[in-house]
Short mmCIF file of C-alpha atoms and ligand atoms in Angstrom, two decimals:
data_model
loop_
_atom_site.label_atom_id
_atom_site.label_comp_id
_atom_site.label_asym_id
_atom_site.label_seq_id
_atom_site.Cartn_x
_atom_site.Cartn_y
_atom_site.Cartn_z
CA MET A 172 -6.14 93.33 34.14
CA THR A 173 -6.73 89.63 34.74
CA SER A 174 -10.12 88.26 33.88
CA ALA A 175 -12.27 86.74 36.60
CA PRO A 176 -11.87 82.98 36.96
CA SER A 177 -14.62 81.22 35.04
CA LEU A 178 -17.24 79.50 37.14
CA PRO A 179 -17.47 75.73 36.82
CA GLU A 180 -20.09 74.78 34.29
CA THR A 181 -23.18 73.11 35.62
CA ILE A 182 -25.37 70.81 33.58
CA SER A 183 -28.49 73.03 33.44
CA SER A 184 -30.43 70.75 31.08
CA PRO A 185 -32.74 68.10 32.58
CA PRO A 186 -31.57 64.51 32.79
CA ILE A 187 -32.47 62.31 29.82
CA HIS A 188 -32.63 59.15 31.93
CA VAL A 189 -33.51 58.93 35.62
CA GLY A 190 -33.31 55.69 37.61
CA ILE A 191 -35.08 55.30 40.94
CA ILE A 192 -34.46 52.75 43.68
CA MET A 193 -37.90 52.95 45.29
CA ASP A 194 -37.11 51.92 48.84
CA GLY A 195 -38.74 52.26 52.25
CA ASN A 196 -42.28 50.96 51.71
CA GLY A 197 -42.11 48.49 54.59
CA ARG A 198 -40.75 51.02 57.08
CA TRP A 199 -43.36 53.57 56.05
CA ALA A 200 -46.11 51.10 56.93
CA GLU A 201 -44.41 49.83 60.10
CA GLU A 202 -44.09 53.40 61.40
CA ARG A 203 -47.88 53.53 61.34
CA GLY A 204 -48.37 50.11 62.88
CA TRP A 205 -49.65 48.77 59.54
CA PRO A 206 -48.58 45.62 57.71
CA ARG A 207 -45.57 46.13 55.41
CA VAL A 208 -47.64 45.42 52.33
CA GLU A 209 -49.69 48.57 52.93
CA GLY A 210 -46.51 50.50 52.16
CA HIS A 211 -46.21 48.72 48.84
CA ARG A 212 -49.80 49.61 48.01
CA ARG A 213 -49.19 53.29 48.82
CA GLY A 214 -45.99 53.21 46.79
CA ILE A 215 -48.03 52.96 43.60
CA GLU A 216 -49.24 56.54 44.07
CA ALA A 217 -45.62 57.72 44.17
CA VAL A 218 -45.00 55.80 40.92
CA ARG A 219 -47.92 57.64 39.29
CA GLN A 220 -46.51 60.97 40.40
CA VAL A 221 -42.98 60.39 39.09
CA VAL A 222 -44.27 59.14 35.75
CA LYS A 223 -46.42 62.27 35.39
CA CYS A 224 -43.61 64.56 36.47
CA SER A 225 -41.13 62.85 34.10
CA ILE A 226 -43.42 63.58 31.15
CA GLN A 227 -43.83 67.21 32.23
CA SER A 228 -40.07 67.64 32.70
CA GLY A 229 -39.12 66.23 29.31
CA ILE A 230 -37.30 63.20 30.73
CA LYS A 231 -37.14 60.49 28.06
CA TYR A 232 -36.33 57.38 30.14
CA LEU A 233 -37.39 56.51 33.67
CA THR A 234 -36.17 53.26 35.22
CA LEU A 235 -38.06 52.11 38.29
CA TYR A 236 -36.54 49.40 40.47
CA GLY A 237 -39.63 47.52 41.61
CA PHE A 238 -38.37 44.09 42.65
CA SER A 239 -34.81 42.83 42.84
CA ILE A 240 -33.69 39.29 42.19
CA GLU A 241 -32.66 39.21 45.86
CA ASN A 242 -36.22 40.18 46.88
CA TRP A 243 -37.24 36.58 46.07
CA LYS A 244 -35.74 35.79 49.49
CA ARG A 245 -38.65 37.58 51.21
CA PRO A 246 -41.56 35.75 52.88
CA SER A 247 -43.86 34.19 50.29
CA GLN A 248 -46.85 36.24 51.46
CA GLU A 249 -45.06 39.52 50.79
CA ILE A 250 -43.87 38.26 47.39
CA GLU A 251 -47.41 37.22 46.47
CA PHE A 252 -48.69 40.64 47.44
CA LEU A 253 -46.05 42.39 45.34
CA MET A 254 -46.85 40.17 42.35
CA GLY A 255 -50.54 40.96 42.77
CA LEU A 256 -49.80 44.66 42.90
CA PHE A 257 -47.68 44.41 39.77
CA ARG A 258 -50.56 42.68 37.93
CA LEU A 259 -53.01 45.29 39.16
CA TYR A 260 -50.78 48.20 38.17
CA LEU A 261 -50.32 46.87 34.65
CA ARG A 262 -54.00 46.11 34.17
CA GLU A 263 -55.24 49.39 35.57
CA GLU A 264 -52.65 51.81 34.21
CA LEU A 265 -51.84 50.42 30.79
CA ASP A 266 -54.58 52.30 28.88
CA GLU A 267 -53.66 55.64 30.42
CA LEU A 268 -49.92 55.10 29.95
CA ASP A 269 -50.45 54.09 26.34
CA GLU A 270 -52.70 57.08 25.65
CA GLY A 271 -50.09 59.36 27.23
CA GLY A 272 -47.42 58.09 24.80
CA VAL A 273 -45.53 56.04 27.38
CA ARG A 274 -43.54 53.07 26.17
CA LEU A 275 -43.08 50.27 28.72
CA ARG A 276 -40.04 48.04 28.87
CA PHE A 277 -39.15 45.46 31.49
CA ILE A 278 -35.74 44.25 32.57
CA GLY A 279 -35.04 41.35 34.89
CA TYR A 280 -35.10 37.57 35.01
CA ARG A 281 -38.48 36.35 33.76
CA GLY A 282 -37.80 32.67 34.52
CA LEU A 283 -39.01 33.08 38.11
CA LEU A 284 -42.17 35.03 37.28
CA ASP A 285 -45.60 33.43 36.94
CA LYS A 286 -46.58 32.81 33.32
CA ASP A 287 -49.51 35.23 33.40
CA ILE A 288 -47.17 38.01 34.55
CA VAL A 289 -44.76 37.27 31.68
CA THR A 290 -47.74 37.45 29.31
CA LEU A 291 -48.81 40.81 30.77
CA ILE A 292 -45.25 42.11 30.37
CA GLU A 293 -45.04 40.97 26.76
CA GLU A 294 -48.44 42.45 25.92
CA ALA A 295 -47.56 45.78 27.54
CA GLU A 296 -44.23 45.94 25.69
CA ASP A 297 -45.83 45.06 22.40
CA ARG A 298 -48.75 47.44 22.73
CA THR A 299 -46.63 50.45 23.70
CA LYS A 300 -43.59 49.84 21.50
CA GLY A 301 -44.37 52.73 19.14
CA ASN A 302 -44.79 55.32 21.93
CA LYS A 303 -42.24 58.11 22.08
CA VAL A 304 -43.05 60.57 24.86
CA LEU A 305 -41.38 58.65 27.71
CA THR A 306 -39.99 55.13 28.10
CA VAL A 307 -40.62 53.64 31.52
CA ILE A 308 -38.29 50.74 32.20
CA VAL A 309 -39.49 48.56 35.06
CA ALA A 310 -36.72 46.56 36.72
CA PHE A 311 -38.60 43.58 38.08
CA SER A 312 -36.91 40.37 39.30
CA TYR A 313 -33.83 42.34 38.24
CA GLY A 314 -30.21 42.03 39.32
CA ALA A 315 -27.32 43.83 37.64
CA ARG A 316 -24.76 41.10 38.36
CA GLN A 317 -27.06 38.51 36.81
CA GLU A 318 -27.61 40.81 33.81
CA ILE A 319 -23.84 41.22 33.34
CA THR A 320 -23.04 37.51 33.71
CA SER A 321 -25.79 36.68 31.24
CA ALA A 322 -24.26 39.16 28.76
CA VAL A 323 -20.83 37.56 29.33
CA ARG A 324 -22.31 34.14 28.48
CA ASP A 325 -23.87 35.56 25.27
CA VAL A 326 -20.58 37.05 24.16
CA ALA A 327 -18.63 33.88 25.05
CA ARG A 328 -21.07 31.80 22.98
CA GLN A 329 -20.53 34.05 19.96
CA VAL A 330 -16.76 33.71 20.36
CA LEU A 331 -17.01 29.92 20.68
CA ALA A 332 -19.21 29.76 17.60
CA GLY A 333 -16.55 31.67 15.69
CA ASP A 334 -18.93 34.60 15.04
CA LEU A 335 -16.91 37.08 17.08
CA ASP A 336 -13.23 37.83 17.52
CA ILE A 337 -12.09 38.48 21.09
CA ASP A 338 -10.55 41.78 20.02
CA GLN A 339 -13.97 42.99 18.86
CA ILE A 340 -15.23 42.97 22.45
CA ASP A 341 -15.45 46.56 23.64
CA GLU A 342 -17.69 48.63 25.91
CA ILE A 343 -20.13 49.61 23.19
CA MET A 344 -20.70 46.11 21.86
CA PHE A 345 -20.89 44.69 25.39
CA SER A 346 -23.59 47.25 26.31
CA GLU A 347 -25.65 45.93 23.44
CA HIS A 348 -25.78 42.53 25.17
CA LEU A 349 -27.28 44.01 28.31
CA GLU A 350 -31.04 44.16 28.81
CA THR A 351 -30.85 47.93 28.52
CA ALA A 352 -29.53 47.74 24.94
CA GLY A 353 -30.46 50.92 23.10
CA ILE A 354 -31.23 52.88 26.27
CA PRO A 355 -28.80 55.65 27.25
CA ASP A 356 -27.11 55.30 30.65
CA PRO A 357 -28.95 56.91 33.58
CA ASP A 358 -27.87 60.49 34.19
CA LEU A 359 -29.37 60.55 37.66
CA VAL A 360 -30.04 57.72 40.12
CA ILE A 361 -32.26 58.51 43.10
CA ARG A 362 -32.57 56.24 46.14
CA THR A 363 -35.19 56.88 48.78
CA SER A 364 -35.35 55.70 52.42
CA GLY A 365 -31.96 56.87 53.67
CA GLU A 366 -30.01 53.80 52.51
CA HIS A 367 -26.79 54.68 50.71
CA ARG A 368 -26.26 51.67 48.51
CA ILE A 369 -27.00 50.48 45.00
CA SER A 370 -28.46 47.04 45.86
CA ASN A 371 -27.60 45.43 42.51
CA PHE A 372 -29.23 48.15 40.36
CA LEU A 373 -27.77 49.05 36.93
CA LEU A 374 -24.14 48.50 37.99
CA TRP A 375 -22.64 48.80 34.53
CA GLN A 376 -24.94 51.57 33.33
CA SER A 377 -24.49 53.83 36.37
CA ALA A 378 -20.69 54.08 36.10
CA TYR A 379 -20.96 57.86 35.61
CA SER A 380 -24.44 58.59 36.94
CA GLU A 381 -25.08 61.33 39.44
CA PHE A 382 -26.51 59.92 42.68
CA LEU A 383 -29.05 61.51 44.94
CA PHE A 384 -30.03 59.96 48.26
CA THR A 385 -33.01 61.12 50.24
CA ASP A 386 -34.35 60.03 53.63
CA THR A 387 -37.92 60.19 52.34
CA LEU A 388 -39.61 56.80 52.36
CA TRP A 389 -40.92 55.83 48.91
CA PRO A 390 -44.69 56.18 49.63
CA GLU A 391 -44.05 59.82 50.60
CA PHE A 392 -41.92 60.69 47.60
CA CYS A 393 -43.90 63.29 45.67
CA GLU A 394 -43.76 65.42 42.53
CA GLU A 395 -42.19 68.35 44.40
CA GLU A 396 -39.33 66.22 45.68
CA PHE A 397 -38.79 64.71 42.25
CA GLN A 398 -38.69 68.18 40.72
CA GLY A 399 -36.24 69.20 43.46
CA ALA A 400 -34.02 66.22 42.56
CA ILE A 401 -34.02 67.29 38.90
CA ASN A 402 -33.09 70.84 39.89
CA GLU A 403 -30.29 69.51 42.09
CA TYR A 404 -29.04 67.43 39.14
CA LYS A 405 -28.95 70.56 36.96
CA ARG A 406 -26.64 72.20 39.49
CA ARG A 407 -24.15 69.32 39.41
CA GLU A 408 -20.93 69.26 37.40
CA ARG A 409 -20.18 66.11 35.44
CA ARG A 410 -16.53 65.69 34.56
CA TYR A 411 -16.20 62.04 33.44
CA GLY A 412 -12.62 62.00 34.68
CA ASP A 413 -11.65 65.12 32.73
CA ILE A 414 -10.93 68.53 34.27
CA VAL A 415 -13.29 71.47 33.96
C1 IPE B 697 -39.03 48.78 48.60
O1 IPE B 697 -39.48 48.83 49.92
C2 IPE B 697 -39.87 47.86 47.75
C3 IPE B 697 -39.23 46.57 47.45
C4 IPE B 697 -37.99 46.27 47.72
C5 IPE B 697 -40.04 45.57 46.81
P1 IPE B 697 -39.04 47.77 51.01
O2 IPE B 697 -40.02 46.65 51.00
O3 IPE B 697 -37.63 47.34 50.82
O4 IPE B 697 -39.20 48.60 52.32
P2 IPE B 697 -38.16 48.71 53.52
O5 IPE B 697 -36.84 49.08 52.92
O6 IPE B 697 -38.12 47.36 54.18
O7 IPE B 697 -38.71 49.77 54.40
C1 IPE B 698 -33.75 47.50 46.66
O1 IPE B 698 -34.36 47.58 47.91
C2 IPE B 698 -34.67 46.87 45.66
C3 IPE B 698 -35.83 47.67 45.30
C4 IPE B 698 -36.08 48.89 45.69
C5 IPE B 698 -36.76 47.05 44.41
P1 IPE B 698 -34.09 46.50 49.05
O2 IPE B 698 -34.85 46.93 50.23
O3 IPE B 698 -34.37 45.13 48.54
O4 IPE B 698 -32.52 46.64 49.26
P2 IPE B 698 -31.62 46.35 50.53
O5 IPE B 698 -31.96 44.96 50.99
O6 IPE B 698 -31.96 47.37 51.55
O7 IPE B 698 -30.22 46.50 50.04
MG1 MG B 699 -35.86 48.09 51.42
#
């Protein structure tokens, strides 16, 4: 008697690291005849919900794409509003995040940010650095191509200085030159708003991530949908080029 073919193995454990491209704020507001910035304001509530749900689900790293380096092209009024919202979020949420054991990290080019924002970022990172429940990585003024080229420059400088042999350059050491050094690659990347693209988010790190695209606009993304995304991830098979 031949045995039944074995079923493909699914992941079944929750993702360790989830990345989210939080898109669709402007359209959400425009659909209601409201200014785009109202969508950004409402988006903060969705951020609160995914942070809470990540803690409950045992996720260890949550990367939130809040502002891309390309978003600096937007009208100055919208940029100012987003910067204001970022300040407000950090000031209002930091105590609660810290008390909940959340560590905050920020990735992205700080050279374009106002000085007071850089100070807020540094203070938040410093204050929460010992927290272990969940690490929230905020990608702000972030671009993956810029992150990679900056890492290439770092490595090239070490080679030129004679501190590194070219043959020592490998994937692991290169990863340590990225802003995400020490953070495991995202297992799951979610993008809201129906767009099916990566928009310069974690290009190197997401080489083997599972992707989930939803039509939901970011301000409407809720705990239930996040939980649904995690459940969907658990049903996926990850093969990394191997065969099951
Ligand atoms: C995402 O929402 C937030 C940022 C990019 C800052 P959008 O502002 O891109 O909203 P849509 O995609 O135009 O609807
Ligand atoms: C990606 O959204 C960046 C963030 C969500 C922060 P965008 O709205 O800027 O991306 P595109 O322009 O649709 O690719
Ligand atoms: Mg968008």
